[in-house]
Coordinates of C-alpha atoms and ligand atoms in Angstrom, one line a residue:
X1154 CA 34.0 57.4 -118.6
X1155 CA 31.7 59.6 -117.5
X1156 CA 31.0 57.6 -114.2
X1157 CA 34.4 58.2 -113.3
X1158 CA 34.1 62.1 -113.5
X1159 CA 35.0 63.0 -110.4
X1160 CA 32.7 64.8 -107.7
X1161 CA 33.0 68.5 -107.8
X1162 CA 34.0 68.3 -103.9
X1163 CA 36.8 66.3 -104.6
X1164 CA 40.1 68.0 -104.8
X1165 CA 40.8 67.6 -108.5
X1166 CA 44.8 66.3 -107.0
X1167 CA 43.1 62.9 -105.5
X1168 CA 42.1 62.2 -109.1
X1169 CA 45.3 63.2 -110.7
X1170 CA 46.8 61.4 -108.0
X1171 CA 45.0 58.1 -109.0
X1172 CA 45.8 58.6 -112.7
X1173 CA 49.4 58.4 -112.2
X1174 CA 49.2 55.0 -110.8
X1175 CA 47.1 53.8 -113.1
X1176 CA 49.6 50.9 -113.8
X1177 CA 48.8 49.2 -110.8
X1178 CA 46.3 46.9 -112.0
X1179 CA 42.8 47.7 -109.6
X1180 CA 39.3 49.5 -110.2
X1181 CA 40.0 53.5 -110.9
X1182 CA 37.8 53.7 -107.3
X1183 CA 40.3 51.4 -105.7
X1184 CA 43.8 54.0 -107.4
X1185 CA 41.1 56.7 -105.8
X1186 CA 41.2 55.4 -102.2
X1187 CA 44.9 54.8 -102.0
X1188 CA 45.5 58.7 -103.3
X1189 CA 43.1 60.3 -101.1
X1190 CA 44.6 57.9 -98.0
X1191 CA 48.1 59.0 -98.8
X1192 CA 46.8 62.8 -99.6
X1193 CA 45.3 62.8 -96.1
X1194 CA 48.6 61.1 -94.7
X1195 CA 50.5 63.8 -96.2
X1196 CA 52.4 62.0 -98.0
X1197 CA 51.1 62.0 -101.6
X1198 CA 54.2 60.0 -102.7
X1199 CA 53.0 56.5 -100.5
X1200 CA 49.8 56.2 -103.0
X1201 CA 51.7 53.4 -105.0
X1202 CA 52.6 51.2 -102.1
X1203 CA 49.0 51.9 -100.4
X1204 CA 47.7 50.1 -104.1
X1205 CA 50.2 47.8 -104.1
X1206 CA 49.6 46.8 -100.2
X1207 CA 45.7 46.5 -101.6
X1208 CA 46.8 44.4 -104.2
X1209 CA 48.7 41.9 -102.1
X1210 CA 45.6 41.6 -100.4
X1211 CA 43.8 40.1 -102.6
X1212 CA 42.8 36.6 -102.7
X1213 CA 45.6 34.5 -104.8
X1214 CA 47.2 31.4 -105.4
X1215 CA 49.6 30.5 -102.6
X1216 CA 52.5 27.7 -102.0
X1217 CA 52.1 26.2 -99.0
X1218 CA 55.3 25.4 -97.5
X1219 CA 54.6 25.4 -94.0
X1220 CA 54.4 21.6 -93.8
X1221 CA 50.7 22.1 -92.2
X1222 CA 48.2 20.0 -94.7
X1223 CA 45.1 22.1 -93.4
X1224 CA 46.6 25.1 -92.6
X1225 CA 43.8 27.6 -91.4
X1226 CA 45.3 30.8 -93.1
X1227 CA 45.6 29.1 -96.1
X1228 CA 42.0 27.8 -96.7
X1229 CA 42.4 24.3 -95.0
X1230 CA 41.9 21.8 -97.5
X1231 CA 43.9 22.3 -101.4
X1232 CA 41.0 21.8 -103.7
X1233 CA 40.0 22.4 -107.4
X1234 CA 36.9 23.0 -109.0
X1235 CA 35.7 24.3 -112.0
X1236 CA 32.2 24.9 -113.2
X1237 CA 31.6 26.2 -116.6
X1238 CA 29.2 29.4 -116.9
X1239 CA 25.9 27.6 -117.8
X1240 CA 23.2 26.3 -115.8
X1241 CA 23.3 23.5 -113.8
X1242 CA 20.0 21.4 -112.7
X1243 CA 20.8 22.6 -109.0
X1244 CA 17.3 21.9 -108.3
X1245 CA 15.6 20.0 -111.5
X1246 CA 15.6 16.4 -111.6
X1247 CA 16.4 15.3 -115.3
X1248 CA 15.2 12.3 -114.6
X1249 CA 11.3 12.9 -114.3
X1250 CA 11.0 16.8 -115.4
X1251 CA 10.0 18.1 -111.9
X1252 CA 11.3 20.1 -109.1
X1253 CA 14.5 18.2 -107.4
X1254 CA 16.7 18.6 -104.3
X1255 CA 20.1 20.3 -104.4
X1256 CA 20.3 18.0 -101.5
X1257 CA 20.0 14.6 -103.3
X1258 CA 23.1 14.9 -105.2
X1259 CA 26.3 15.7 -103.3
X1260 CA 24.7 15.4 -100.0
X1261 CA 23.7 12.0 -101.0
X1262 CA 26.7 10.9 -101.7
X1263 CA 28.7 11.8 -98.5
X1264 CA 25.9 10.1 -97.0
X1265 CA 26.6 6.7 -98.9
X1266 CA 29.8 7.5 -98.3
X1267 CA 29.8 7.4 -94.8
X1268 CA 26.9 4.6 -94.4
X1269 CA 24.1 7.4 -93.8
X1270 CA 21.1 7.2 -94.3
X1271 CA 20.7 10.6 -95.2
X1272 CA 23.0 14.3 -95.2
X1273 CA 22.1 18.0 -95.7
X1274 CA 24.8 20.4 -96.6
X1275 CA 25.7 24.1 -94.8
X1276 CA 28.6 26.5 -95.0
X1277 CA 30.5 25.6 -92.3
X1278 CA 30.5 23.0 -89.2
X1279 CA 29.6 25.8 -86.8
X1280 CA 26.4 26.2 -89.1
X1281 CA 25.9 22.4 -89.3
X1282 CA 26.1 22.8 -85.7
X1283 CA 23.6 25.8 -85.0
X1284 CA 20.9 24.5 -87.6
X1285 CA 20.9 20.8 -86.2
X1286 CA 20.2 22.2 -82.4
X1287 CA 17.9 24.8 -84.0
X1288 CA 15.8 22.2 -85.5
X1289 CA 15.8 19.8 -83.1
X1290 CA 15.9 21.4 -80.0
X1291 CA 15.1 25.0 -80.2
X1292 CA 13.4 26.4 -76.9
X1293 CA 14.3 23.2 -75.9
X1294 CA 17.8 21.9 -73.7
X1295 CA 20.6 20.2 -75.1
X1296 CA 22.6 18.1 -72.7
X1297 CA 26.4 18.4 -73.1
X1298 CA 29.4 18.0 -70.6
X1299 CA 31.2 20.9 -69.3
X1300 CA 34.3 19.4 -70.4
X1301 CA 33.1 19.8 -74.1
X1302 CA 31.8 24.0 -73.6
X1303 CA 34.9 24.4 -75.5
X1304 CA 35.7 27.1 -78.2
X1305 CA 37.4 25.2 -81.0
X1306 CA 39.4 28.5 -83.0
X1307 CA 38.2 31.2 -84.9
X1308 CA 35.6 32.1 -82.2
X1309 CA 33.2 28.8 -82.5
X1310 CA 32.4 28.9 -78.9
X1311 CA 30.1 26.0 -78.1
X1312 CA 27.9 27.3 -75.5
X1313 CA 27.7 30.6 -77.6
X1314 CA 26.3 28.3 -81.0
X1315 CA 24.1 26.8 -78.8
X1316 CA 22.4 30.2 -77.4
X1317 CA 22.3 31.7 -80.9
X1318 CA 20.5 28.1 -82.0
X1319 CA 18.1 29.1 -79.5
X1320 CA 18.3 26.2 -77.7
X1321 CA 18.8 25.9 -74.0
X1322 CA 22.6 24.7 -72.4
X1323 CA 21.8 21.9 -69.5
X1324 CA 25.6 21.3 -68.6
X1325 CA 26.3 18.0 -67.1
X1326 CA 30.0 16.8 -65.4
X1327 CA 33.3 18.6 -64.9
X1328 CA 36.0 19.4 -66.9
X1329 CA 37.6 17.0 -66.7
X1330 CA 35.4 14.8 -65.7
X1331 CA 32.2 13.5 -66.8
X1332 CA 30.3 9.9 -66.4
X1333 CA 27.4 8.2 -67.7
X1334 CA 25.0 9.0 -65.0
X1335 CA 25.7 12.3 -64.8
X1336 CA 23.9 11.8 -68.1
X1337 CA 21.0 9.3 -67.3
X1338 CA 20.4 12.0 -64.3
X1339 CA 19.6 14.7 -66.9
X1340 CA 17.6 13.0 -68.7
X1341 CA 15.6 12.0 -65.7
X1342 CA 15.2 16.1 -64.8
X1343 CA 14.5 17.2 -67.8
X1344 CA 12.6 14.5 -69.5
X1345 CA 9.9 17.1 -70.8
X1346 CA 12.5 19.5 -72.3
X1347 CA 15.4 18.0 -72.9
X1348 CA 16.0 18.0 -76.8
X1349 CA 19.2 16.4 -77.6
X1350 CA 22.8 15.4 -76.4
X1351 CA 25.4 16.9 -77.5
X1352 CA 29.0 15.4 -77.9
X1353 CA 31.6 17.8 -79.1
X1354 CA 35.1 16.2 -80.6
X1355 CA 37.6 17.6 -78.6
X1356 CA 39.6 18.5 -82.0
X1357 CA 42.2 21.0 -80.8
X1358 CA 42.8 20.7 -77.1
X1359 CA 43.2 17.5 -75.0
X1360 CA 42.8 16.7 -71.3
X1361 CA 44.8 14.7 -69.8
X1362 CA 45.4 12.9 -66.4
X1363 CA 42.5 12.5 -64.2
X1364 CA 39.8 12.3 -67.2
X1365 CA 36.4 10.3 -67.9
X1366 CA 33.9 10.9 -70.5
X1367 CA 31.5 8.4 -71.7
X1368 CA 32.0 6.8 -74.6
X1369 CA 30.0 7.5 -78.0
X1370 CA 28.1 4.1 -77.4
X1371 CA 27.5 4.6 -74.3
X1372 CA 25.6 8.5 -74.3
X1373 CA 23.4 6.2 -77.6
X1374 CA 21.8 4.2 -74.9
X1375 CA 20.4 6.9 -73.7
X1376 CA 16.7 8.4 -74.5
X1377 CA 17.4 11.1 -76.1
X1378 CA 18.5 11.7 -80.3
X1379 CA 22.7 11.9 -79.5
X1380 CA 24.4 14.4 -82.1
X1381 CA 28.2 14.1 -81.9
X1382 CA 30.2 17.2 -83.6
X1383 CA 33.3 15.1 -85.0
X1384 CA 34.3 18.3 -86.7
X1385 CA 37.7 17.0 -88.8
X1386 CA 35.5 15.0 -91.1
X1387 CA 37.4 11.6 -91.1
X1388 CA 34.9 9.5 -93.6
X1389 CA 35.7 6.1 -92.1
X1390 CA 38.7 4.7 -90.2
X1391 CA 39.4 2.2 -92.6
X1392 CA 40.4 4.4 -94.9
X1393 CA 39.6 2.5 -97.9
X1394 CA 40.5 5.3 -100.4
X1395 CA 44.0 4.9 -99.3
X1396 CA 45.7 1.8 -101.1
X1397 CA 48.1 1.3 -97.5
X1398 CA 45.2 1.9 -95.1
X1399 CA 45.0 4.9 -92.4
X1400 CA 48.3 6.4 -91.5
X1401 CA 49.2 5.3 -87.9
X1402 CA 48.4 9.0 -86.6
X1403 CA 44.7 9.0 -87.4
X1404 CA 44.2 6.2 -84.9
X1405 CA 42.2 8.5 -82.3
X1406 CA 40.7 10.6 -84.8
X1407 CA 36.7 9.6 -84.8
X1408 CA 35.4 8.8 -88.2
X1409 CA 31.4 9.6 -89.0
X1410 CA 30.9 5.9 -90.1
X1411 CA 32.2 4.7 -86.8
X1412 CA 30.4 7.1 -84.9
X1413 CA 27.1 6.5 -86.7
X1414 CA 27.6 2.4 -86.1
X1415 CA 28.5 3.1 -82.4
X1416 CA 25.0 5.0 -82.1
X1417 CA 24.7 8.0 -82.6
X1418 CA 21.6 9.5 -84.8
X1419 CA 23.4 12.5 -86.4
X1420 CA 27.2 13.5 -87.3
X1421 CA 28.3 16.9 -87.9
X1422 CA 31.4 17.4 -89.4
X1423 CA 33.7 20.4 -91.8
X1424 CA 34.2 20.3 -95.7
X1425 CA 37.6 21.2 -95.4
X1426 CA 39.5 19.2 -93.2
X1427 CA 40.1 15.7 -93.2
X1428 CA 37.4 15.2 -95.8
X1429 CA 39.6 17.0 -97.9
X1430 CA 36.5 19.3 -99.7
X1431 CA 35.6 23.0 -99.9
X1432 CA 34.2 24.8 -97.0
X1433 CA 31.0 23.3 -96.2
X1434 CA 29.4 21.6 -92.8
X1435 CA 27.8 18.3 -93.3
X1436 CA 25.1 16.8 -91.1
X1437 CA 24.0 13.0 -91.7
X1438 CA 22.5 10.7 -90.1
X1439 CA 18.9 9.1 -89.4
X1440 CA 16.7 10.5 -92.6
X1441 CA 13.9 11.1 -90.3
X1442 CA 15.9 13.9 -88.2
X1443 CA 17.5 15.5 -91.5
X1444 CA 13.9 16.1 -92.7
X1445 CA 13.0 17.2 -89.7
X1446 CA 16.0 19.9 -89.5
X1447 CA 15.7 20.4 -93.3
X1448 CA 12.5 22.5 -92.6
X1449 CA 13.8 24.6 -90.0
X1450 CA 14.0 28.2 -91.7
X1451 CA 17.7 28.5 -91.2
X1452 CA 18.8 25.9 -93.6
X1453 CA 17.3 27.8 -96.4
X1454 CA 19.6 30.5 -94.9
X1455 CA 22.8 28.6 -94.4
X1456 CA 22.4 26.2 -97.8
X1457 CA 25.7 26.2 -100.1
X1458 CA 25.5 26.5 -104.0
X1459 CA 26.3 24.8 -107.0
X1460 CA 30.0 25.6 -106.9
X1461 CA 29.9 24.3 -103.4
X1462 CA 27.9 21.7 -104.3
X1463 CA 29.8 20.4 -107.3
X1464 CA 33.0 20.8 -105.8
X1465 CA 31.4 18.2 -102.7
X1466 CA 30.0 15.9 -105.5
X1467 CA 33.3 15.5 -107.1
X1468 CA 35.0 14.7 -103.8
X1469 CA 32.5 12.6 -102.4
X1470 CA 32.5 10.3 -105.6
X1471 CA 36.5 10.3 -105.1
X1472 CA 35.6 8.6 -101.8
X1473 CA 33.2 6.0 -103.5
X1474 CA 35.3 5.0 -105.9
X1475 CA 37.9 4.1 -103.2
X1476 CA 40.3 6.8 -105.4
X1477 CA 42.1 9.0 -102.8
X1478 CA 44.8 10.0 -105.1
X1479 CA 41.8 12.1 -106.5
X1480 CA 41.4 14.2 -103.4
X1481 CA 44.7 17.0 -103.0
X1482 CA 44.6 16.4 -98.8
X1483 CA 45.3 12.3 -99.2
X1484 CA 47.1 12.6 -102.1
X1485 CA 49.7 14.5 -99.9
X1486 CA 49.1 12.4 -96.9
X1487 CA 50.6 9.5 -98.4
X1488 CA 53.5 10.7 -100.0
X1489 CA 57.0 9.1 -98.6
X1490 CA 59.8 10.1 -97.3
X1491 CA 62.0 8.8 -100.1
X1492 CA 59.9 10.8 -102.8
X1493 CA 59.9 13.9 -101.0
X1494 CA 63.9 13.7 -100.4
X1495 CA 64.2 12.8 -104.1
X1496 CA 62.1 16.1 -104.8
X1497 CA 64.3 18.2 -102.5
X1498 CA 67.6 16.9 -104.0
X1499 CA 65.7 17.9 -107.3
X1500 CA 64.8 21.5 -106.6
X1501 CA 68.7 21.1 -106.1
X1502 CA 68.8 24.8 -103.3
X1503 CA 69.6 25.0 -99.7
X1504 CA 70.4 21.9 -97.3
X1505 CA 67.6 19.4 -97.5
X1506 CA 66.8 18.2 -93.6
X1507 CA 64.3 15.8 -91.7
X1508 CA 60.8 18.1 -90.6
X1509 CA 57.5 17.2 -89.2
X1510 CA 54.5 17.8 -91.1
X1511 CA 51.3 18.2 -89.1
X1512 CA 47.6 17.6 -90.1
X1513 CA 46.3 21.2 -88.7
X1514 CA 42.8 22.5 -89.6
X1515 CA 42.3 22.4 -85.8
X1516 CA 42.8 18.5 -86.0
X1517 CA 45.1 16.0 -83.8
X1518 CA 46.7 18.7 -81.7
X1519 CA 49.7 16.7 -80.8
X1520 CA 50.6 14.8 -84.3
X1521 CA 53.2 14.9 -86.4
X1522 CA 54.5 12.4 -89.6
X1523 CA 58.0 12.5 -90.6
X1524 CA 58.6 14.7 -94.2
X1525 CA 61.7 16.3 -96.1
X1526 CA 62.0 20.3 -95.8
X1527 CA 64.4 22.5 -97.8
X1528 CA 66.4 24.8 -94.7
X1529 CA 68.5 28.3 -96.3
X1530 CA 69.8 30.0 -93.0
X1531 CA 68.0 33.5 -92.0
X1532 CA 64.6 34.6 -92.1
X1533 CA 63.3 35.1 -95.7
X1534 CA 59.8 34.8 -94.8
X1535 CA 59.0 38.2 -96.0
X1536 CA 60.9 38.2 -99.5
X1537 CA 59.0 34.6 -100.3
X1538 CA 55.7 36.3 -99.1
X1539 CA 56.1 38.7 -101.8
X1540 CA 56.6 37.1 -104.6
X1541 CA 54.0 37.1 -107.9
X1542 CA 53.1 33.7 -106.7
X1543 CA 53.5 33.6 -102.6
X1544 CA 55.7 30.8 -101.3
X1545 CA 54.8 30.2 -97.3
X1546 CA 57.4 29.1 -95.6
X1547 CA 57.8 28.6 -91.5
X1548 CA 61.3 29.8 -89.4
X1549 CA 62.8 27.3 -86.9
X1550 CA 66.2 28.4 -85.3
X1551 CA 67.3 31.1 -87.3
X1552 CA 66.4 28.8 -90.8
X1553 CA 64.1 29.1 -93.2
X1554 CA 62.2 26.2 -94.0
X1555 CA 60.0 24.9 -96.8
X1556 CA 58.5 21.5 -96.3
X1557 CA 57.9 19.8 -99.3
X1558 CA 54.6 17.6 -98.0
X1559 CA 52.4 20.3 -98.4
X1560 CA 53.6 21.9 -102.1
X1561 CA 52.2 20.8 -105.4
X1562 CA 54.8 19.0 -107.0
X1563 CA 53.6 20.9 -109.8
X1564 CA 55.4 24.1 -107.7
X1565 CA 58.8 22.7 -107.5
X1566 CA 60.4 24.8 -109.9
X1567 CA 58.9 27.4 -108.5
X1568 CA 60.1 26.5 -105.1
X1569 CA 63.6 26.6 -106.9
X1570 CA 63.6 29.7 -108.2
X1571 CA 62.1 31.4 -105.1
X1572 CA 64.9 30.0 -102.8
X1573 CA 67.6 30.5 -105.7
X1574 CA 66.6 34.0 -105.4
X1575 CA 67.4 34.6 -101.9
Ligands
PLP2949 C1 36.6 22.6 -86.8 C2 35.5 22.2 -85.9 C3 34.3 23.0 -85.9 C4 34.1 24.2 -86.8 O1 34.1 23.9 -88.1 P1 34.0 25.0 -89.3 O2 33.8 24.2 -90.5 O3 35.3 25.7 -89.2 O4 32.9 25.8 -88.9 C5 33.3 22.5 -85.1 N1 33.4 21.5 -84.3 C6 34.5 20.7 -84.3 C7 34.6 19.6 -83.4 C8 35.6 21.1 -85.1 O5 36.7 20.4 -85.0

């Protein structure tokens, strides 16, 4: 213990302080910062509830009950993985002995997934983003229309990615509207310099009324490598993983296989939305412009690991063998009305009522799909926040409402008993 001596300077009450709430489950240094924060507060007797509050804090298990499938606070996209502590051959190919690619397994397998010919892997889309315009057009422009300079949540700022990828913004259009030659007349000005277009999903914001943008075939004909951002992650429109075929809402939503087919020579889209993964940001596309922005420096900076990796592999090989029950997202896409309402009369607490679920994750801005909610009148928001295992649940007109499209079945007693408590 003798690392936990404390300093001479330190009045001896912090420590004393921090021994009395030893019960609270954290690192001695952790008991020590809530006493000396509630010493200096004045208040010596608030050092339990500052380690508590710290405690709550910590990353943990939660219900969703908001009836949001990629609900941004709650880490998009439900997804388990486990990898044993052992090696992995991350980077061996067992195969032939030698050196392999931590790119040639899950990677691979989105891309065959999505009718690629190739795909690297990043953290996020905002990195897939920066480290396909870094290597293909740093110190170079990148053509995109002013209605697409968007910020799309959480501070991914378009025009800001692009600066930091050191590449150079050549804006084309309006806002609300942008046409074809506005294009082909870039092109034209800046056929020494300009690098590549840009086409940015408009994922969480829509312009309506007087609008035009060209369309993703359309920007392809055009002499210049077209990257188009599709952000959610959608696979392929058909939805072939799904035994009834895409839900009716998804019928705007581009897909990378569709995009790819209509053209374009590089996709970028998240992990964690509509793919239905970890966090991650996939770029794929034509094999000669993944090598080409494999060797940039920054993707040896921005490259995932083998949890990552594994947990990508797993999912992408749930989308190959046409199996979306094995992927948490679709599995709760497709559930029915009828099963969720047989669930709700189940959990047996509360009045069970008609809700809207929504897709979230910055997807599909305006749709909702019918799904079953449990109501209890008030606001108990904060009580079911607090429980051992947090239950998050939203508040329409003075109710409090779980909706059952977005909670493990798995959690239903759990639901029960939270709600039973109230
Ligand atoms: C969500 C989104 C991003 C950002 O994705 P992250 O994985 O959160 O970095 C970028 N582009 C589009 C079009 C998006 O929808």
């Amino acid at each position: 213990m003798s690392d936990q001596t404390p300093p001479a300077d330190r009045p001896p009450s912090v420590d004393t302080l921090a021994r009395s709430i030893a019960d609270v489950s954290l690192p001695h240094p952790l008991l020590v910062d809530a006493a000396r924060a509630a010493i200096e507060a004045g208040d010596p007797d608030r050092a339990r509830g500052i380690a508590t509050d710290l405690q709550r804090r910590m990353l943990t298990p939660v219900i969703n009950g908001t009836g949001t499938l990629l609900h941004t606070n709650l880490g998009r996209a439900p997804m388990a993985w486990e990898q044993a502590a052992t090696y992995s051959n991350l980077e061996l190919d067992l195969t032939t002995g030698e050196r392999g690619s931590r790119m040639a397994t899950a990677p691979a397998l989105i891309a065959k997934a999505c009718g690629a010919e190739a795909a690297i892997v990043v953290n996020n889309c905002a990195a897939a983003v920066m480290l396909t315009l870094a290597g293909l057009a740093e110190g170079r422009g990148v053509i995109v229309s002013r209605g697409e300079l968007v910020e799309i949540g959480g501070g991914f700022r378009i025009p800001e990615v692009m600066e930091r990828s050191g590449a150079r913004l050549i804006e084309v259009g309006t806002t609300n509207r942008t046409r074809l030659a506005d294009f082909e007349r870039a092109v034209a000005e800046h056929s020494d310099d300009a690098g590549v277009i840009l086409q940015v999903h408009q994922s969480n914001y829509r312009i309506v009324g007087f609008t035009e943008a060209p369309r993703t075939a359309e920007l392809a004909s055009l002499d210049r490598p077209l990257v188009a951002d599709i952000g959610s992650g959608l696979l392929d429109s058909r939805c072939g993983w799904l035994a009834g075929g895409p839900p009716g809402w998804l019928a705007e939503e581009p897909a990378a296989r569709q995009t790819l087919e209509a053209g374009a020579d590089l996709v970028t889209f998240s992990g964690d939305k509509l793919f239905g993964g970890p966090q991650a940001g996939v770029i794929a596309g034509r094999a000669d412009l993944i090598a080409t922005i494999s060797q940039h420096p920054l993707a040896r900076a921005l490259r995932p690991g083998s949890l990552v990796l594994g947990a990508l592999q797993a999912t992408a090989l749930a989308y190959l063998a046409g199996d979306g029950d094995a992927i948490p997202f679709w599995r709760m896409v497709v559930l029915t009305v009828d099963e969720l309402r047989a669930r709700a009369d189940a959990i047996g607490v509360g009045t069970v009522i008609d809700t809207e679920a929504t897709p979230g994750g910055g997807t599909l801005p305006e749709v909702g799909f019918p799904s079953i909610g449990i109501a209890v009148s008030g606001d108990h928001r904060y009580a079911l926040r607090n429980r051992v295992r947090p239950l998050i649940a939203r508040v329409s007109d003075g109710q409090t409402i779980v909706d059952l499209r977005t909670v493990d079945p798995g959690d239903d007693a759990d639901v029960a008993e939270a709600l039973g408590s109230l």
